[in-house]
Short mmCIF file of N, CA and C in Angstrom, two decimals:
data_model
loop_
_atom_site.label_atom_id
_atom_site.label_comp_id
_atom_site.label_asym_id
_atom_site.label_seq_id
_atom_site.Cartn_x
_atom_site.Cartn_y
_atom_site.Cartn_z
N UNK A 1 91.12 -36.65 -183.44
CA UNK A 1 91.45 -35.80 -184.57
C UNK A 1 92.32 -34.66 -184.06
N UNK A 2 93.44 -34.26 -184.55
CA UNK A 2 94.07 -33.31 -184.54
C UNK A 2 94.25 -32.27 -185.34
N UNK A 3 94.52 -30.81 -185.47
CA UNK A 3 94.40 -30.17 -185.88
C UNK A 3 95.75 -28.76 -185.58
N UNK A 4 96.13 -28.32 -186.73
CA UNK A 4 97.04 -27.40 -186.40
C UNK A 4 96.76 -26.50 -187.35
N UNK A 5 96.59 -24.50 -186.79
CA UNK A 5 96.20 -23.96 -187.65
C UNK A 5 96.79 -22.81 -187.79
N UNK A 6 97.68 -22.09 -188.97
CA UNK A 6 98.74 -21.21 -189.30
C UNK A 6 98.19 -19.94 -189.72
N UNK A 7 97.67 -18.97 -189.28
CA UNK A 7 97.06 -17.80 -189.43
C UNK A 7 98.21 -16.55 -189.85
N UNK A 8 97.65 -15.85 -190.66
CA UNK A 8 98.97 -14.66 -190.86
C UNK A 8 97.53 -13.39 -191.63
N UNK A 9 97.68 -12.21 -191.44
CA UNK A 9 97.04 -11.26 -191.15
C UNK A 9 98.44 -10.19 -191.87
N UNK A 10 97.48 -9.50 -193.14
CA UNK A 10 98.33 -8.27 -192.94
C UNK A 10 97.39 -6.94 -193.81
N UNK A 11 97.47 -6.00 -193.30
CA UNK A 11 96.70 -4.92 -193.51
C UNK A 11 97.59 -3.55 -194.10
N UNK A 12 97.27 -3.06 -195.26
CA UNK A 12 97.85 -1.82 -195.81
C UNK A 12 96.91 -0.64 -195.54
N UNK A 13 97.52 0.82 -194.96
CA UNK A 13 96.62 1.61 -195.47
C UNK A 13 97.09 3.09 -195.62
N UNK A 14 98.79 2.78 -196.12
CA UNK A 14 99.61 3.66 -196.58
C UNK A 14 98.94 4.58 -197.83
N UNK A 15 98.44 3.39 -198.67
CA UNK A 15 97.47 4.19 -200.03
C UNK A 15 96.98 4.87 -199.67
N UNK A 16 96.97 6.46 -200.30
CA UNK A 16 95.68 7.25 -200.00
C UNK A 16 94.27 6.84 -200.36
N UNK A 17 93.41 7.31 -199.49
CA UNK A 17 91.67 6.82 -199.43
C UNK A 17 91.69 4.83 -199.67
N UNK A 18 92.78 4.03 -199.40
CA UNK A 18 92.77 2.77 -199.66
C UNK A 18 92.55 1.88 -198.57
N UNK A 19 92.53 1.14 -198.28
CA UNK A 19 92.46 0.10 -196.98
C UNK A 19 92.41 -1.24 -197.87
N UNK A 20 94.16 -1.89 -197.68
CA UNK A 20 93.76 -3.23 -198.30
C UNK A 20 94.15 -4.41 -196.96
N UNK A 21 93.16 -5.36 -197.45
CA UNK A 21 93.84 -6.85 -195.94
C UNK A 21 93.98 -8.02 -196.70
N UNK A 22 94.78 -8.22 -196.41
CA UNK A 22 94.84 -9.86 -196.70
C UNK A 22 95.19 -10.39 -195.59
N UNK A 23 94.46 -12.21 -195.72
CA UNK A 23 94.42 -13.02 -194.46
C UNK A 23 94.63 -14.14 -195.21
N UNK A 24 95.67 -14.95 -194.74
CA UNK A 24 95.70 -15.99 -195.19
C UNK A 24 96.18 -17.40 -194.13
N UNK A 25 95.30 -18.24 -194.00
CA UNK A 25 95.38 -19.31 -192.91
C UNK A 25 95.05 -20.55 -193.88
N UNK A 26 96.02 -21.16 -193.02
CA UNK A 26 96.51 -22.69 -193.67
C UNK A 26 95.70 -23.93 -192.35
N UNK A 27 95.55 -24.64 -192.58
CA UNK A 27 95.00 -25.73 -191.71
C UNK A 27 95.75 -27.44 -192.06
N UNK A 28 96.18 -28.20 -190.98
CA UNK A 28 96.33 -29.70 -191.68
C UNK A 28 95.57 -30.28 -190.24
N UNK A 29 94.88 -31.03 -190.86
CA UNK A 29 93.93 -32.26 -189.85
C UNK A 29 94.46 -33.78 -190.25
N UNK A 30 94.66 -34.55 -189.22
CA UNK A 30 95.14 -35.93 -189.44
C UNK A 30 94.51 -36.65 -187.92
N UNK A 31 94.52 -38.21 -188.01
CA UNK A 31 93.80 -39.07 -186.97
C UNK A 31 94.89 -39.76 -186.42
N UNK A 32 94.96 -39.83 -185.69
CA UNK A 32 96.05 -40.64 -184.81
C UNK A 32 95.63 -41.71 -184.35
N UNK A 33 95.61 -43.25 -184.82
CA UNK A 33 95.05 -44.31 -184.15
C UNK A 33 95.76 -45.55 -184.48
N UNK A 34 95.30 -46.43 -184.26
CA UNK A 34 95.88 -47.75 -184.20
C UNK A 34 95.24 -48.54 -186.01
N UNK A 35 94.20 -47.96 -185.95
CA UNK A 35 93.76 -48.92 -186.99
C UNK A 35 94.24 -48.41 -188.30
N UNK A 36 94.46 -47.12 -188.68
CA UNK A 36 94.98 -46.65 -190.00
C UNK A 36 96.26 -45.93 -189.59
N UNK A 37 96.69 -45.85 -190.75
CA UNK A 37 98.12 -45.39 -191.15
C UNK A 37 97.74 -43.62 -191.06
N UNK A 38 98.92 -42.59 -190.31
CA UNK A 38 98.19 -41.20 -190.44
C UNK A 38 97.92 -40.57 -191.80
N UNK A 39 96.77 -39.93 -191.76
CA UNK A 39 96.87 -39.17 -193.53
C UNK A 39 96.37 -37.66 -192.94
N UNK A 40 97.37 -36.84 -193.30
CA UNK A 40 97.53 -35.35 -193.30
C UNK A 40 96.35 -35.08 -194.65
N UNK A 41 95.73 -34.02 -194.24
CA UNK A 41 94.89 -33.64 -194.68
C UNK A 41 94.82 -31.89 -194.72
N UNK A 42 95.45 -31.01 -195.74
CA UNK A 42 95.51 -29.63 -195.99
C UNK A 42 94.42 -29.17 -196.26
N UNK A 43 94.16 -27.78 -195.55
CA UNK A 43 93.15 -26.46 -196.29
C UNK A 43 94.43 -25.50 -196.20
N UNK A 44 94.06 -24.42 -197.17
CA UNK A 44 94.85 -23.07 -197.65
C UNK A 44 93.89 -22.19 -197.83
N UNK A 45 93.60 -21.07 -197.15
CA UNK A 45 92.78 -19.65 -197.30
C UNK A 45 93.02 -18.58 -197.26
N UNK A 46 92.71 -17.81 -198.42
CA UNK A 46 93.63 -16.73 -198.65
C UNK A 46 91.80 -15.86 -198.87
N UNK A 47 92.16 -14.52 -198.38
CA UNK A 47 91.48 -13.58 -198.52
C UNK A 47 91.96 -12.31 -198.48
N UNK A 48 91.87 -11.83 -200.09
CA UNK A 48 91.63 -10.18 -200.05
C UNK A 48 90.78 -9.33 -200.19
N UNK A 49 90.41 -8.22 -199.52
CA UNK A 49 89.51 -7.38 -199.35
C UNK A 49 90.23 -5.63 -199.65
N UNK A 50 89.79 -4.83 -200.44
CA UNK A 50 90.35 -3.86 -201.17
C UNK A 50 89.62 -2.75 -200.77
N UNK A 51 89.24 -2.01 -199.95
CA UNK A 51 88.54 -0.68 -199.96
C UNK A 51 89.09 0.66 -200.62
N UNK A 52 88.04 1.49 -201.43
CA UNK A 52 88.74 2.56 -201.92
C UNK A 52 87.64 3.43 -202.06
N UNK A 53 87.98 4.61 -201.62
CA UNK A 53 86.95 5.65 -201.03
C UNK A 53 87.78 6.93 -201.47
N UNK A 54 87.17 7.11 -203.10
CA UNK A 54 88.00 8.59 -204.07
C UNK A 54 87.72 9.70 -203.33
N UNK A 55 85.91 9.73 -202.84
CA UNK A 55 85.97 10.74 -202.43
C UNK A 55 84.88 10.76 -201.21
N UNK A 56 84.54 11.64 -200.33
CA UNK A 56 83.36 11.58 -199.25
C UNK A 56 82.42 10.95 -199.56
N UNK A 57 81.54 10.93 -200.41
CA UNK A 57 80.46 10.18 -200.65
C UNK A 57 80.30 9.18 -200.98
N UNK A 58 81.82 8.52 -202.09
CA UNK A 58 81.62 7.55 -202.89
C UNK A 58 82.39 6.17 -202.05
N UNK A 59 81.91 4.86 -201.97
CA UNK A 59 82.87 4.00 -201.13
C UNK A 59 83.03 2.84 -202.16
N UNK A 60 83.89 2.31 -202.71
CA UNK A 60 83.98 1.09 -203.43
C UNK A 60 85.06 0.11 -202.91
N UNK A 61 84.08 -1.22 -203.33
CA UNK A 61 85.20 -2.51 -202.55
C UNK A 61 84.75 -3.72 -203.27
N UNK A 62 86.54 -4.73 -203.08
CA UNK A 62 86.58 -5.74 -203.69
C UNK A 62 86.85 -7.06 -202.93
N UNK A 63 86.30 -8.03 -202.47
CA UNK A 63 86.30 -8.91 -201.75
C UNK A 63 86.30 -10.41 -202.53
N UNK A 64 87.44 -10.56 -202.52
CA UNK A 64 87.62 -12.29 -202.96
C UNK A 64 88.39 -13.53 -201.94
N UNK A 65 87.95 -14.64 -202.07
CA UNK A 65 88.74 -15.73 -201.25
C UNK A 65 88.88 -16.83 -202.55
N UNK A 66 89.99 -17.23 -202.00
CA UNK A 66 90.51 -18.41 -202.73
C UNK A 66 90.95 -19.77 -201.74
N UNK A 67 89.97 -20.66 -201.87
CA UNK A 67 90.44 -21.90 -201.23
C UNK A 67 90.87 -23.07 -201.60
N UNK A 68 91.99 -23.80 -201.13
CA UNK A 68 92.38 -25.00 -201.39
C UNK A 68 91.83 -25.89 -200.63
N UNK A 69 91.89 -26.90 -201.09
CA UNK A 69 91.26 -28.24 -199.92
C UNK A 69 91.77 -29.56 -200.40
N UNK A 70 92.93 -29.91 -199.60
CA UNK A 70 93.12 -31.86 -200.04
C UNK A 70 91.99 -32.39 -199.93
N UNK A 71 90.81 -33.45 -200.79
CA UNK A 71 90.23 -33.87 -200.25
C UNK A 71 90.62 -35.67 -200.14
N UNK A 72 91.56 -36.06 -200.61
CA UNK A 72 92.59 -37.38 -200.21
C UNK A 72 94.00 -37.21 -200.53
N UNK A 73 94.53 -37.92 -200.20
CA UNK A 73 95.98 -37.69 -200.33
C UNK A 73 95.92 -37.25 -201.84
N UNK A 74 97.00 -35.87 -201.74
CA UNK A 74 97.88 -35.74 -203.02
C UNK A 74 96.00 -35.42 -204.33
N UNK A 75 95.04 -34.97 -203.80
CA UNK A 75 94.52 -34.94 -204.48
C UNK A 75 93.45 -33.84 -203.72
N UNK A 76 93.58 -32.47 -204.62
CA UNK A 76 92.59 -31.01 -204.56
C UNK A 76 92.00 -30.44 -204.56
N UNK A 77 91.06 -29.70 -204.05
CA UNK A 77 90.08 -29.20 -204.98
C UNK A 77 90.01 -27.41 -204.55
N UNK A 78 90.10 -26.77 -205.58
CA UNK A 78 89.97 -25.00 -205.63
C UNK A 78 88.88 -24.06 -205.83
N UNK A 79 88.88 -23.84 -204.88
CA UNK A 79 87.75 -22.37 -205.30
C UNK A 79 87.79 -21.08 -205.08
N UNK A 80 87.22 -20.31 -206.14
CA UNK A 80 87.53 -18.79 -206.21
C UNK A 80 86.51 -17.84 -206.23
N UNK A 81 85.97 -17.21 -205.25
CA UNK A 81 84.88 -16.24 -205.17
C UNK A 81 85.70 -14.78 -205.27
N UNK A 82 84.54 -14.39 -205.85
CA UNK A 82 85.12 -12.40 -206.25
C UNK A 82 83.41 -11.68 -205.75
N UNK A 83 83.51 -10.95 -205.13
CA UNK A 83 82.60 -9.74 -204.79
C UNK A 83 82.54 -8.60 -205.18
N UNK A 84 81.60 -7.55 -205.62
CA UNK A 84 82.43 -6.12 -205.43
C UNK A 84 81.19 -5.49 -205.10
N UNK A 85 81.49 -3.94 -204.34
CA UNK A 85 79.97 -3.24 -203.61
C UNK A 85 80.54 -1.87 -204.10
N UNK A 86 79.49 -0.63 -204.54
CA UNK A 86 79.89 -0.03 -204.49
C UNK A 86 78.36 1.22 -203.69
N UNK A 87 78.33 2.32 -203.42
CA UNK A 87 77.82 3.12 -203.15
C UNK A 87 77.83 4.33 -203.13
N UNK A 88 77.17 5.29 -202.84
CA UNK A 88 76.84 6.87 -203.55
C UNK A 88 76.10 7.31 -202.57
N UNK A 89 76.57 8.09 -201.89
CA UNK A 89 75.81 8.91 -201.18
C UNK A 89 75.32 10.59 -202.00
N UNK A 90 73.81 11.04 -201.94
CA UNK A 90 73.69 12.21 -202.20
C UNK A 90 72.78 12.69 -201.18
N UNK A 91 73.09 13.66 -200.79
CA UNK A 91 72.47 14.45 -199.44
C UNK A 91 71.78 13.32 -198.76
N UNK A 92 70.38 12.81 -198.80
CA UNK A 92 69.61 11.98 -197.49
C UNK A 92 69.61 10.92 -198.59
N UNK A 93 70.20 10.51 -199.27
CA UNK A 93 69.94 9.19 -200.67
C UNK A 93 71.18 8.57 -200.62
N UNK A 94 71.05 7.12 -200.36
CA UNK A 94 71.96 6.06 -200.08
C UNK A 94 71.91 5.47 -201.89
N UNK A 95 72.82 5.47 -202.90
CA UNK A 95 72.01 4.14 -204.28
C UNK A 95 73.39 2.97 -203.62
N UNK A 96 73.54 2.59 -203.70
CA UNK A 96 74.47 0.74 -203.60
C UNK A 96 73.89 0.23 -204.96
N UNK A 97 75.30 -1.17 -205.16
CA UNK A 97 75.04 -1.71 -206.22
C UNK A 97 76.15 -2.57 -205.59
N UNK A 98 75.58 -4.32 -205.41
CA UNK A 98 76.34 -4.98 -205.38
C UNK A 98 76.67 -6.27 -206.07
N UNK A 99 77.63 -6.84 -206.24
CA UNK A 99 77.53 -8.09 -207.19
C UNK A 99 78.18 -9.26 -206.46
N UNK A 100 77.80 -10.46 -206.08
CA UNK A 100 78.41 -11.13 -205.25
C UNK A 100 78.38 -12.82 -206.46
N UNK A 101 79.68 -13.56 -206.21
CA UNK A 101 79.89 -14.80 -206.85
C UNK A 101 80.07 -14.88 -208.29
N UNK A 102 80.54 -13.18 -208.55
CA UNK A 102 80.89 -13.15 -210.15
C UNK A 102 81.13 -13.81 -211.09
N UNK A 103 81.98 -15.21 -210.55
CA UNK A 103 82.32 -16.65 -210.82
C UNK A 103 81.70 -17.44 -211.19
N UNK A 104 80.47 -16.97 -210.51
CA UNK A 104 79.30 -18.25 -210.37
C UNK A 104 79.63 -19.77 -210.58
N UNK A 105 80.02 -19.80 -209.06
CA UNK A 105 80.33 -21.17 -208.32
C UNK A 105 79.12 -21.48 -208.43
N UNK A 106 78.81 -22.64 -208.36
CA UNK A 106 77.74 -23.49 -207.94
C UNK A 106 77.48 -24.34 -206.51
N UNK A 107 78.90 -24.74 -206.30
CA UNK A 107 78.94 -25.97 -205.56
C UNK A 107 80.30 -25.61 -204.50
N UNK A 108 79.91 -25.54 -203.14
CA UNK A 108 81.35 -25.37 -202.56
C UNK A 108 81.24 -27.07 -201.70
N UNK A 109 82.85 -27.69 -201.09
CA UNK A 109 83.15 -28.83 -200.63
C UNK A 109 83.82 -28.09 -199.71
N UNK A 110 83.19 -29.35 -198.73
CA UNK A 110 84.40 -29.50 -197.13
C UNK A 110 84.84 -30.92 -197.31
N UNK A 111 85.77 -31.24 -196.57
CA UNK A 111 86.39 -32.84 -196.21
C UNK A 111 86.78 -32.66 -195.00
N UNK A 112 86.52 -33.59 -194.04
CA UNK A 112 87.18 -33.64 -192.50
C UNK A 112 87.06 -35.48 -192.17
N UNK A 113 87.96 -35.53 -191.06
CA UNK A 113 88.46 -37.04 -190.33
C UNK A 113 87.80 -37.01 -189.67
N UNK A 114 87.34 -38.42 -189.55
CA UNK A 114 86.23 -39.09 -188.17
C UNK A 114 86.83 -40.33 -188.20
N UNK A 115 87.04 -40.22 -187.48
CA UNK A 115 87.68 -41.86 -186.31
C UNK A 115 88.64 -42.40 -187.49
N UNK A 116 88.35 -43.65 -188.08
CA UNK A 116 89.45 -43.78 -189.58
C UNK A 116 88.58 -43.80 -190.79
N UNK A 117 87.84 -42.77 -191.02
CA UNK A 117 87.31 -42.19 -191.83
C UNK A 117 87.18 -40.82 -193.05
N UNK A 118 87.64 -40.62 -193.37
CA UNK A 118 87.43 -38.74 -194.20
C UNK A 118 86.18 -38.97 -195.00
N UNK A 119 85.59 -37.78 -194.25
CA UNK A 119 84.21 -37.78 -195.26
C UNK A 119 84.15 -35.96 -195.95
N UNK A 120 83.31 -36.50 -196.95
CA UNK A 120 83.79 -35.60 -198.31
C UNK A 120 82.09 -34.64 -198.33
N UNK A 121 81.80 -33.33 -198.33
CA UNK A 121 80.66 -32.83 -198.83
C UNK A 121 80.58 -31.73 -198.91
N UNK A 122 79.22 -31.84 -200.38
CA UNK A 122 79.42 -30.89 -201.13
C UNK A 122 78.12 -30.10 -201.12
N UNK A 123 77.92 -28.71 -201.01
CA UNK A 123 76.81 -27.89 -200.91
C UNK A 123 76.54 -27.27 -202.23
N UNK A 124 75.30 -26.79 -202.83
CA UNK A 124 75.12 -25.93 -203.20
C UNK A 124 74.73 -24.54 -202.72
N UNK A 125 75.53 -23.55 -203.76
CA UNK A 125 75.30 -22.30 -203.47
C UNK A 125 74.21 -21.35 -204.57
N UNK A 126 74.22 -20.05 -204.24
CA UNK A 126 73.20 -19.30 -204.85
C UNK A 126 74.01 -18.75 -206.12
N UNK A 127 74.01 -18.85 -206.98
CA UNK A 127 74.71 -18.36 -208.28
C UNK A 127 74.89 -17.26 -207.93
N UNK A 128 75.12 -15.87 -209.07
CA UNK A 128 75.27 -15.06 -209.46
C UNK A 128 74.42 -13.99 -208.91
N UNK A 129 74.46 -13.09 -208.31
CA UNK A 129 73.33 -12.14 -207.92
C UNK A 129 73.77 -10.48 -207.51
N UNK A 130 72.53 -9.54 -208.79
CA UNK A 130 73.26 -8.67 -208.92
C UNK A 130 71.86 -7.58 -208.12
N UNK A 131 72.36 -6.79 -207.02
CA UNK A 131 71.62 -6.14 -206.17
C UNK A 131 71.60 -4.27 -206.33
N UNK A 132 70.77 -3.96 -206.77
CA UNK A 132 70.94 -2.71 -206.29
C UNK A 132 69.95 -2.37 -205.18
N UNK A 133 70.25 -1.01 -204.79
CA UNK A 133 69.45 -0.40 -203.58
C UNK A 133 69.40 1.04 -203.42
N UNK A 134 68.32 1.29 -202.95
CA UNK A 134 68.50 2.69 -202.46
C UNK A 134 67.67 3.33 -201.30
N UNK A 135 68.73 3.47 -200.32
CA UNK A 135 68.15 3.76 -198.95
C UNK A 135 67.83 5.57 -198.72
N UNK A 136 66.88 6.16 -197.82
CA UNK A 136 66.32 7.27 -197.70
C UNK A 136 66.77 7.63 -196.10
N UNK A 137 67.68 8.72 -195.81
CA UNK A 137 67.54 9.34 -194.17
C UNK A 137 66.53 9.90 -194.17
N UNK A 138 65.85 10.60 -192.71
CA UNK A 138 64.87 10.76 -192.66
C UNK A 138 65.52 12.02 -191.53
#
């Protein structure tokens, strides 16, 4: 199995109180053998992450990925997760509030090559889940 993988990285933090990144890496896997014909096989991953911090105490952020995946020739499959966290500091009092899979995916897929094979699978994930908190210094 072969594998070639295209990484690119870029980070802003010209915005005042902002910090944004995006990462986005590409992947193609294919088998090199005698018994099958080669079949290129794409992933595409893109991730942005948004920090924004108005003021000393307050920190808020947005974290999403978006993935592509050939899982046979000429044929796709997409997924889109969104996050967001936010928090409050007051003197020794932490409150957070976070929300993760806004989307509520259910089901994420991998596909990868074995010998002259592509095998296909699919997980479940944890739906929707909305967290608050509140931590105490001491």
């Amino acid at each position: 199995m072969n594998k070639k993988m295209l990484p690119a990285r870029s980070q802003v933090k010209a915005i005042k109180n902002t910090n944004i990144t995006y990462l986005a890496k590409g992947k193609i896997v294919w088998q090199d053998n005698n018994l099958k014909n080669k079949v290129y096989l794409k992933d595409w991953a893109q991730t942005l992450s948004i920090y924004y911090f108005p003021k000393k105490n307050i920190d808020l952020s947005f974290h999403s990925d978006y993935t592509i995946s050939e899982i046979r020739k000429r044929e796709y499959i997409s997924y889109f997760f969104l996050d967001i966290m936010a928090k409050y500091k007051y003197k020794q009092i932490e409150f957070g509030f976070s929300a993760t899979n806004l989307l509520n995916k259910d089901t994420y897929s991998i596909t990868y090559l074995s010998t002259v094979n592509s095998v296909y699978q699919k997980f479940p994930l944890r739906g929707r889940e909305f967290l608050f908190s509140t931590k105490f210094k001491f």
